[in-house]
Short mmCIF file of C-alpha atoms in Angstrom, two decimals:
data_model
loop_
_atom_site.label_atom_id
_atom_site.label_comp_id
_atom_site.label_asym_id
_atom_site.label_seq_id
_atom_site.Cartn_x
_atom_site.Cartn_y
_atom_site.Cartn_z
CA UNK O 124 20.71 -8.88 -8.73
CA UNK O 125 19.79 -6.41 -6.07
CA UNK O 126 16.72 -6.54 -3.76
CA UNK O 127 13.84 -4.23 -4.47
CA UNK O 128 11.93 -3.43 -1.64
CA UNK O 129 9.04 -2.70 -3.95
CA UNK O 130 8.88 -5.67 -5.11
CA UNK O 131 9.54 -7.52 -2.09
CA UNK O 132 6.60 -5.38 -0.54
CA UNK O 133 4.72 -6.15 -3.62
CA UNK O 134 4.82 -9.89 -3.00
CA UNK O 135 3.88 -9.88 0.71
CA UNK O 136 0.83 -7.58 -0.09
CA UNK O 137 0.01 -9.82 -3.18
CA UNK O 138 -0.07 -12.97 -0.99
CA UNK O 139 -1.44 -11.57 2.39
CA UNK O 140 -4.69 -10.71 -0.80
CA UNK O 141 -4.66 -14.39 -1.79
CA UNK O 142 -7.03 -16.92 -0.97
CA UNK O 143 -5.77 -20.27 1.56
CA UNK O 144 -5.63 -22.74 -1.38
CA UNK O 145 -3.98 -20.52 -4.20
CA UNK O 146 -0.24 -20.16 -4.27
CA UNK O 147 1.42 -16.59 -6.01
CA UNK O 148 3.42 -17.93 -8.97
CA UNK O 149 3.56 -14.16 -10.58
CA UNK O 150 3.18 -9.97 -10.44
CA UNK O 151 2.26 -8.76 -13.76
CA UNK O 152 5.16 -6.82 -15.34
CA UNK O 153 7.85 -8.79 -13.09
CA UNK O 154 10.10 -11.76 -15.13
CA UNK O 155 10.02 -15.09 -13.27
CA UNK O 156 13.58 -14.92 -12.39
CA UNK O 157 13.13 -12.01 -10.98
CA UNK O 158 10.02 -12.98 -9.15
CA UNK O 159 12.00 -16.69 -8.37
CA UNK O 160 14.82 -14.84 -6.42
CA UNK O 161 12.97 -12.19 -4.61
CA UNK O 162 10.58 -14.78 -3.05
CA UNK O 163 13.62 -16.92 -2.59
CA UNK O 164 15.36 -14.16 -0.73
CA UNK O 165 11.75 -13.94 1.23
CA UNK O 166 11.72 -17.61 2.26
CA UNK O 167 14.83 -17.04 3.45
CA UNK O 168 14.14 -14.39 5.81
CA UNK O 169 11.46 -16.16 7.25
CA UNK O 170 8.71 -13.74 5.90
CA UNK O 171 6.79 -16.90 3.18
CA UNK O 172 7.08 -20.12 2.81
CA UNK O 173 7.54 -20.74 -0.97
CA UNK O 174 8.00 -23.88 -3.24
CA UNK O 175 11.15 -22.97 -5.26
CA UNK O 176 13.02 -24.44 -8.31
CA UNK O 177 15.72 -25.32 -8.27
CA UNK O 178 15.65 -26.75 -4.54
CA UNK O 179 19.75 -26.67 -4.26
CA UNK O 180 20.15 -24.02 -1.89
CA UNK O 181 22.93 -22.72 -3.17
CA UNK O 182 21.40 -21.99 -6.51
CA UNK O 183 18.99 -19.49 -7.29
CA UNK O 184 15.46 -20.36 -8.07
CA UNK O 185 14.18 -19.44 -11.28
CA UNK O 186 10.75 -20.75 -10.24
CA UNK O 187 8.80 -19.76 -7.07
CA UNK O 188 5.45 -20.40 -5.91
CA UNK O 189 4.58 -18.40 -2.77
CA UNK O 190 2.23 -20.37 -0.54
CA UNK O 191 1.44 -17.99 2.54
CA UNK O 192 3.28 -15.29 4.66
CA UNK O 193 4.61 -16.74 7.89
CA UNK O 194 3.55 -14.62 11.23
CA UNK O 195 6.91 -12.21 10.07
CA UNK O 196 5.75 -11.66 6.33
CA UNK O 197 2.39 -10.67 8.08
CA UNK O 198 3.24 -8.06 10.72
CA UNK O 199 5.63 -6.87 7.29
CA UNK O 200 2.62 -7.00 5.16
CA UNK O 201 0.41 -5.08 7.89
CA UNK O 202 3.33 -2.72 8.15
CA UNK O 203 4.12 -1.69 4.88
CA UNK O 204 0.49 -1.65 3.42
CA UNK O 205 0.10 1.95 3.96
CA UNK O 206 1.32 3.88 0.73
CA UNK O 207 1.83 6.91 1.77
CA UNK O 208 4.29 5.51 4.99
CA UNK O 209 6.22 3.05 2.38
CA UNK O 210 7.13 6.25 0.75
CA UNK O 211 8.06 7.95 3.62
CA UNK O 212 10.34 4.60 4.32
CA UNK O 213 11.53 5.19 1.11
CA UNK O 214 12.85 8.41 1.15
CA UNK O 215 13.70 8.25 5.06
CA UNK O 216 15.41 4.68 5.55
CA UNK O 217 16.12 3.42 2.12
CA UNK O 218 17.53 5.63 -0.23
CA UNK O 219 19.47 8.21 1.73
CA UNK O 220 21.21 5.05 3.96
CA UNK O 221 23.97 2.71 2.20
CA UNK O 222 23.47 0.15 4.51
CA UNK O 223 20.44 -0.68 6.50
CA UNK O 224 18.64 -4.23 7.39
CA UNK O 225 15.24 -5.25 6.69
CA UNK O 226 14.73 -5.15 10.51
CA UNK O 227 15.30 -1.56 10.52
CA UNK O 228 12.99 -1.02 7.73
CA UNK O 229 10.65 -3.22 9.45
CA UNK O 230 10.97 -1.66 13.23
CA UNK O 231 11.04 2.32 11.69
CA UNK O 232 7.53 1.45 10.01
CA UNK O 233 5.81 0.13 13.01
CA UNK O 234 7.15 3.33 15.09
CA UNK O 235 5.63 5.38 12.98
CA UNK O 236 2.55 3.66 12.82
CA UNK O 237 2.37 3.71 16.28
CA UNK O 238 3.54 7.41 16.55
CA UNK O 239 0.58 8.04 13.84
CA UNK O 240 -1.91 6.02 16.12
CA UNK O 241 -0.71 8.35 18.93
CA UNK O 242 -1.11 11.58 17.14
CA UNK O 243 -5.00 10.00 16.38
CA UNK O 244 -5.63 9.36 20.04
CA UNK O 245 -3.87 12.99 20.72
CA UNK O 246 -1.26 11.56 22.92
#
């Protein structure tokens, strides 16, 4: 399985939304293995902290419950919330590039937020 940076953006904007005491266990249309790995694959970047099954590491999960985004998953969240500039990611950093890292994706959206907030202030 491949990651899907929808999806992936999909959970951190579903669980930024959540209240304190509720954990995301699903996204409607998205299979729990599916779900399981991609908030696996979160956890493991540091951007969630998650409950997953099984815990063996070297396993994947096939059950997740996300609990909150760390201080990472939140500037990611606050990032890529915009859906006009996650499509201009998309088309600009993710599809035309065989090889990127989610830091790249990550540091090109907050330039161009802050080249947008420039543009507002007329700088």
């Amino acid at each position: 399985m491949k990651r899907d940076m929808n999806l992936i953006r999909a959970i951190a904007l579903a669980t930024a939304e959540l209240p304190s005491d509720q954990p995301l266990r699903e996204l409607p249309g998205i299979d729990q293995p599916t779900f399981a790995a991609h908030a696996q694959w979160m956890h493991e970047a540091g951007l969630v902290h998650a409950a997953l099954s099984p815990k063996d590491s070297l396993r994947p999960a096939n059950m997740a419950l996300v609990y909150r985004l760390t201080w990472q998953g939140c500037e990611f969240a606050d990032a890529a919330k915009n859906d006009t500039l996650w499509a201009k990611a998309m088309t600009s950093v993710i599809k035309p590039s065989a090889s990127w890292t989610f830091s790249i994706l990550t540091d090109w959206l907050k330039a161009e937020i802050t080249r947008s907030i420039g543009i507002q202030l007329g700088s």
